[in-house]
Tab-separated table of C-alpha atoms and ligand atoms in Angstrom:
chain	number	residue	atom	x	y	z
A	16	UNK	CA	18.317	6.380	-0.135
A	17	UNK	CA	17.994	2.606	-1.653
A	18	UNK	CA	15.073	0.797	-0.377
A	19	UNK	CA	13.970	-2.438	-0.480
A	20	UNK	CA	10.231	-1.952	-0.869
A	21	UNK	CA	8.426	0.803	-1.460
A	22	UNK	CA	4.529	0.975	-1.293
A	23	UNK	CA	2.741	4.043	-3.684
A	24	UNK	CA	-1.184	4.994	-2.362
A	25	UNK	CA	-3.245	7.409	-3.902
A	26	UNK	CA	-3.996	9.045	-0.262
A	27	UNK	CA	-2.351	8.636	3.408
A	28	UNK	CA	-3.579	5.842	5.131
A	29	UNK	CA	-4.265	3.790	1.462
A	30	UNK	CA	-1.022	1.811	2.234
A	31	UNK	CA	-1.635	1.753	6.281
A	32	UNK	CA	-4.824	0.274	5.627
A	33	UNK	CA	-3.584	-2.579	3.009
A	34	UNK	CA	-0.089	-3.728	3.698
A	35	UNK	CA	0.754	-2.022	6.692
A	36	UNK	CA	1.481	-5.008	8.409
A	37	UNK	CA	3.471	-5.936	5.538
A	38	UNK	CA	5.604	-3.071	5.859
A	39	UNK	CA	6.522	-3.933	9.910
A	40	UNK	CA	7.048	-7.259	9.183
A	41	UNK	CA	9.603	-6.258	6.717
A	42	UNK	CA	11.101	-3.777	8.584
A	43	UNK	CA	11.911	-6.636	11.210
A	44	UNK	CA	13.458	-8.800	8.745
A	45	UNK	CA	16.240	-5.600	8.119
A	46	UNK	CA	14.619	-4.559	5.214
A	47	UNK	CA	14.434	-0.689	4.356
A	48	UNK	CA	10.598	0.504	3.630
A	49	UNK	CA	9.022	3.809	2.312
A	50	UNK	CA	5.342	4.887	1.511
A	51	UNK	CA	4.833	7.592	-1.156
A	52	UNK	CA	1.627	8.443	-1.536
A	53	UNK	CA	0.272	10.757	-5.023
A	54	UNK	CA	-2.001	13.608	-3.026
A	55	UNK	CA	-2.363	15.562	0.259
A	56	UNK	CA	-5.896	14.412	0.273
A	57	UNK	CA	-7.199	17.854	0.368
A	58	UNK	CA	-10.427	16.396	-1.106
A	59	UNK	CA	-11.167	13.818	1.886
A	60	UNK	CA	-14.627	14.435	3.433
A	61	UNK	CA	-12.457	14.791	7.073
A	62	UNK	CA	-9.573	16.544	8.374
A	63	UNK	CA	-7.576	18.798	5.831
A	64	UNK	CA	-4.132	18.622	3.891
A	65	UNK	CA	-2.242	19.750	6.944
A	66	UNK	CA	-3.523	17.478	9.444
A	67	UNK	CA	-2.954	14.524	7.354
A	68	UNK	CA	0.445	15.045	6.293
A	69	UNK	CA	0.947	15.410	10.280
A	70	UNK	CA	-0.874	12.432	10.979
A	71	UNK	CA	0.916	10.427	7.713
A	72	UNK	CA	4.413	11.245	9.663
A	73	UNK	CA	3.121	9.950	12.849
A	74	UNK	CA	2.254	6.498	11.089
A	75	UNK	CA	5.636	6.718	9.022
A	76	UNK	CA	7.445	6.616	12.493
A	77	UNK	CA	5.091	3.641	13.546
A	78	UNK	CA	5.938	1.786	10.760
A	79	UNK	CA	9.150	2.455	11.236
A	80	UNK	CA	9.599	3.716	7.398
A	81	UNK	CA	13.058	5.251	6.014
A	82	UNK	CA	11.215	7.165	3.678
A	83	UNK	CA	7.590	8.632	3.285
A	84	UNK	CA	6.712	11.275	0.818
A	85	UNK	CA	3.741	12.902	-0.591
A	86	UNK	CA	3.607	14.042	-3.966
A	87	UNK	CA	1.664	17.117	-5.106
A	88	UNK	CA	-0.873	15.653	-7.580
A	89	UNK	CA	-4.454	16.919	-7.051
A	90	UNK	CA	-6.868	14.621	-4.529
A	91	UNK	CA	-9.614	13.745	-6.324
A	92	UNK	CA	-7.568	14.361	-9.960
A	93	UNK	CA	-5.042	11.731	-10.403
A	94	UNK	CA	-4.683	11.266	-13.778
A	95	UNK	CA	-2.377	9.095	-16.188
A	96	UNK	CA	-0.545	11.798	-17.325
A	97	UNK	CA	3.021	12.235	-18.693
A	98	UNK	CA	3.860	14.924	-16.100
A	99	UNK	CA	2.467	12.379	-13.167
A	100	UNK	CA	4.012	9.453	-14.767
A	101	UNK	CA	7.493	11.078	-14.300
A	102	UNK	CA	7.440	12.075	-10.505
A	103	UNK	CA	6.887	8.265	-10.102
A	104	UNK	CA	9.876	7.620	-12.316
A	105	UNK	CA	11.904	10.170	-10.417
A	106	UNK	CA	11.295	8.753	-7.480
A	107	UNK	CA	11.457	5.386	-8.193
A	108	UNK	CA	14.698	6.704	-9.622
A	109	UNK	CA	15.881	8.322	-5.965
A	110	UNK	CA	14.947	5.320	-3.976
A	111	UNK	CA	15.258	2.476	-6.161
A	112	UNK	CA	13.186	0.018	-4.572
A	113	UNK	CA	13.858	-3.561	-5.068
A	114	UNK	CA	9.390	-4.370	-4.815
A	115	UNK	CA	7.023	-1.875	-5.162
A	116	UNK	CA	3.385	-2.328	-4.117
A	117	UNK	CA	0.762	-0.373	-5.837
A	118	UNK	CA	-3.253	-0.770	-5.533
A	119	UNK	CA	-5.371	-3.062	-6.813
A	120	UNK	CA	-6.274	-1.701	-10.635
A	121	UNK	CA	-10.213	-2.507	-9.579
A	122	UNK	CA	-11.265	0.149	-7.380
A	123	UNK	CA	-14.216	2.324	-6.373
A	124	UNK	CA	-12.276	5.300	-5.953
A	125	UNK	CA	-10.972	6.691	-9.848
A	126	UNK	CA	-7.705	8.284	-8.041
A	127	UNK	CA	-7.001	4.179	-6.668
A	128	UNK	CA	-7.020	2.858	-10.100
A	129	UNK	CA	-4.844	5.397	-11.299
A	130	UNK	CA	-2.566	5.107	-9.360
A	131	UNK	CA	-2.275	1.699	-10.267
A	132	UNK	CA	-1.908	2.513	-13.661
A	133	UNK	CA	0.417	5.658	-12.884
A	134	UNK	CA	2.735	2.830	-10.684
A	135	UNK	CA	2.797	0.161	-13.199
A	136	UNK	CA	3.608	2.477	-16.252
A	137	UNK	CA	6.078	4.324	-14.599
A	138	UNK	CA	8.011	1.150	-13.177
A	139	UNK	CA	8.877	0.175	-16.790
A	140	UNK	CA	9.731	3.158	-18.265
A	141	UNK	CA	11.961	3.834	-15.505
A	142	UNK	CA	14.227	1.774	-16.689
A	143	UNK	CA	14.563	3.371	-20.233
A	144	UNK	CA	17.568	5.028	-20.525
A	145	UNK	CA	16.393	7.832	-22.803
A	146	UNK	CA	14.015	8.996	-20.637
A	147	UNK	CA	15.073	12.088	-18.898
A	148	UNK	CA	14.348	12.216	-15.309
A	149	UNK	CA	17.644	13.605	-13.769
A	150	UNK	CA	18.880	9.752	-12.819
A	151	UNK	CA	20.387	7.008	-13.845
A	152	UNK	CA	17.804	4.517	-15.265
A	153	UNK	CA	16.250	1.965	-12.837
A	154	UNK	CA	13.466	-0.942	-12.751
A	155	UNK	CA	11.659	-2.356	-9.864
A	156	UNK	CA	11.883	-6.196	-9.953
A	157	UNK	CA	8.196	-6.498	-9.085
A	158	UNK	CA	5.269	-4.729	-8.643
A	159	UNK	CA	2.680	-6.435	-6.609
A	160	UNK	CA	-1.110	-5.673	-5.916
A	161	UNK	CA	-2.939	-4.493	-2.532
A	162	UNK	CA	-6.893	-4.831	-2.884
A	163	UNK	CA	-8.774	-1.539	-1.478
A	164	UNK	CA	-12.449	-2.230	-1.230
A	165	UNK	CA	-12.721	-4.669	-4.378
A	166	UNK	CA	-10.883	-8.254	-3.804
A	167	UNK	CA	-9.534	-10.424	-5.664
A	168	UNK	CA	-8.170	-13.886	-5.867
A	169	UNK	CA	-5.048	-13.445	-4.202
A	170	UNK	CA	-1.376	-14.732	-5.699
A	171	UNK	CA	0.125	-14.871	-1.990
A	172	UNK	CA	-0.753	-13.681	1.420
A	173	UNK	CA	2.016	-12.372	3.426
A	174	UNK	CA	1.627	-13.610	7.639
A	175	UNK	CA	1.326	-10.733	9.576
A	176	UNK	CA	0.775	-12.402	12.912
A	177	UNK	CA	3.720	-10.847	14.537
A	178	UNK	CA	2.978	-6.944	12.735
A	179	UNK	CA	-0.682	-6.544	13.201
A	180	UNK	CA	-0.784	-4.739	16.518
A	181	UNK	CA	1.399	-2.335	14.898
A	182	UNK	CA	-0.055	-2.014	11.865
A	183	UNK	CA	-3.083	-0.741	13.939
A	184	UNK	CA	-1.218	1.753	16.021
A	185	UNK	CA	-0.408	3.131	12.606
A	186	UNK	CA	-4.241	3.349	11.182
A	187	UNK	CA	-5.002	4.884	14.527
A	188	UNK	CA	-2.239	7.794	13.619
A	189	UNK	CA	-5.001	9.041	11.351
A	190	UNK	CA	-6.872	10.048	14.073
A	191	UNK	CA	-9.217	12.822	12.087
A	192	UNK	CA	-9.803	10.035	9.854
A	193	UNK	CA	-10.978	7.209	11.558
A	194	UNK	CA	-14.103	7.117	14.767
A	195	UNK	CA	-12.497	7.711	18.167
A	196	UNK	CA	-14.689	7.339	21.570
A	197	UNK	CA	-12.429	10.181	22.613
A	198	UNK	CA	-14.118	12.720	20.750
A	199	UNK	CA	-17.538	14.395	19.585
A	200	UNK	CA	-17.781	12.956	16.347
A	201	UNK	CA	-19.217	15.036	13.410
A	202	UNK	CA	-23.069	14.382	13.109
A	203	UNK	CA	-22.756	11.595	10.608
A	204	UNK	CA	-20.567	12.575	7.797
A	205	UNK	CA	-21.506	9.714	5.185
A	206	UNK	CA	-18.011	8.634	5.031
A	207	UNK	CA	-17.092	4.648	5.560
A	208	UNK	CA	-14.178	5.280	7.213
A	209	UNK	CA	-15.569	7.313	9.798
A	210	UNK	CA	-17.791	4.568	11.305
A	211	UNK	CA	-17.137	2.719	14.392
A	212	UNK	CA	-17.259	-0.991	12.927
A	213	UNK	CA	-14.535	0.965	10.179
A	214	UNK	CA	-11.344	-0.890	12.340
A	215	UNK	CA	-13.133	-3.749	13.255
A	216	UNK	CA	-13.949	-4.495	9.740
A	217	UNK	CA	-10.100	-4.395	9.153
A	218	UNK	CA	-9.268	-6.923	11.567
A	219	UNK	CA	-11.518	-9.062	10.354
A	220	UNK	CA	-10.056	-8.783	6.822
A	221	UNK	CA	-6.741	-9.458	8.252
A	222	UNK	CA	-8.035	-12.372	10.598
A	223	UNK	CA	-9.863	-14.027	7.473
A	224	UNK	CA	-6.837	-13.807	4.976
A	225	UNK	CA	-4.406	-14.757	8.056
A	226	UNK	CA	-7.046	-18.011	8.433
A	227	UNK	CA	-6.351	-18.835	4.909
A	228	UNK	CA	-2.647	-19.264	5.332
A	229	UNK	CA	-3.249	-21.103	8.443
A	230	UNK	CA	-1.756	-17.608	10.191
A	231	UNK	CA	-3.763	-15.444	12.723
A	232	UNK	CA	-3.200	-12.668	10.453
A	233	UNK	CA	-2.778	-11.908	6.905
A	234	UNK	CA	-2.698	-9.529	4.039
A	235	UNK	CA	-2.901	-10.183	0.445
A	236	UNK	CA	-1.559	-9.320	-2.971
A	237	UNK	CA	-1.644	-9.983	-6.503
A	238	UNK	CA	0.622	-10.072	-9.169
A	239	UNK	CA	-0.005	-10.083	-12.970
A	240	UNK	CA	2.522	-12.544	-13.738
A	241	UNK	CA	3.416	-15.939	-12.847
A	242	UNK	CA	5.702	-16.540	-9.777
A	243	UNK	CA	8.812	-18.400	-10.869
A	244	UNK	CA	10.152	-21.102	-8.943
A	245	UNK	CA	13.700	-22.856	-9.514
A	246	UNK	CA	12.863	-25.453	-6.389
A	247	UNK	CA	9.677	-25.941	-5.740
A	248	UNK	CA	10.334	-28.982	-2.850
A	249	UNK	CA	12.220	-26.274	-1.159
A	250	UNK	CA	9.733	-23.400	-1.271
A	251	UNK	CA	6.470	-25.825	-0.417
A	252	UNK	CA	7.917	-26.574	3.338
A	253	UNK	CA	6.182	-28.343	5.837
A	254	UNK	CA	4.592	-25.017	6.979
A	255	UNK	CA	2.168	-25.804	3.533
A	256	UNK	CA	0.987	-28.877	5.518
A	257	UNK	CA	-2.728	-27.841	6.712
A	258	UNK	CA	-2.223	-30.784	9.495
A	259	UNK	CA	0.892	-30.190	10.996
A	260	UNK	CA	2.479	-33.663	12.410
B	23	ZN	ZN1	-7.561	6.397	-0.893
């Protein structure tokens, strides 16, 4: 299936986390979305490869995605390889996605920056003809950047306003992931995510990148190249005007 945008993530909930709201708010402007993320995160500190792959189709259906896949590379072992670098091609390949978002190249975790490096390799050399990977030859036009826990100076922030509250219905699919009141949480596991402030600390990201933009909510992204404009009067509308008249 053709989609418009596609978003790769080392682990489920990566993407949630970053552009989910991106992701709704796309899907209400008609577009087609998928998430593909590299490993079952059999490595993560909570829950287990089964219970995430539930919980990453529960979020799919939240986010209303038309396609969400996980690939079989090891959690805690993604690696630029040749053999990893074509199951991205193939499936950039199946889907053809017109963007592709892939994380931010800066990361704490090693399987986050290779994935960025897996992504962006693989969307050029899918469109190489002579390489072999059972379909026709296809680019992405862009990929674009989502920061993880390093930021950076962001090309554009996408308004979210409208997509937040479900982008959060979609974090809370991970539910062995992230702190719930509803359970007996495991004596203190060391892990980030599992805190209390964990979602809170989310919002606020989104509320302080949607305050740049002049938006309630945002989310960010980078790209490595410079954004080419034919009109720029036309794309600077009054909605750049920090006073609105
Ligand atoms: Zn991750």
């Amino acid at each position: 299936m053709d989609l418009d945008a596609l978003a790769f993530g080392a682990h489920a909930d990566d993407v949630e986390l970053a552009c989910g709201g991106t992701l709704v708010a796309l899907g209400a402007l008609g577009y087609r979305t998928g998430v593909i993320v590299l490993t079952r995160g059999e490595m993560g500190t909570r829950g287990s490869a089964k219970i995430r792959a539930r919980e990453f189709a529960d979020s799919a259906g939240i986010l209303g995605l038309a396609v969400h896949r996980m690939l079989d590379i090891p959690d805690g072992r993604v690696e630029v390889t040749w053999a990893n670098k074509l199951k991205i091609i193939k499936a950039l390949r199946a889907h053809r996605p017109k963007i592709v978002f892939a994380p931010y190249w800066v990361d704490r975790h090693p399987d986050h920056e290779q994935t960025s490096h897996l992504v962006r390799q693989a969307a050029y050399l899918s469109g190489l003809a002579k390489i072999e990977a059972g379909r026709p030859p296809f680019r992405p036009r862009k990929v674009i950047y989502y920061p993880s826990r390093f930021e950076f100076t962001p090309s554009f922030i996408v308004d979210i306003s409208g997509a937040h509250e479900q982008k959060m219905k979609a974090v809370g699919a991970y539910k062995s992931q992230f702190y719930s009141q509803d359970r007996v949480e495991p004596e203190s596991d060391g892990t980030l995510i599992g805190r209390p402030d964990f979602l809170e600390s989310i919002e606020t990201r989104d509320r302080q990148y949607g305050g740049i933009i002049g938006a309630k909510y945002g989310e960010p992204f980078l790209v490595r190249e410079a954004i080419k404009l034919n009109d720029p009067v036309e794309f600077f509308g009054p909605e750049y005007l920090w006073a609105r008249p």
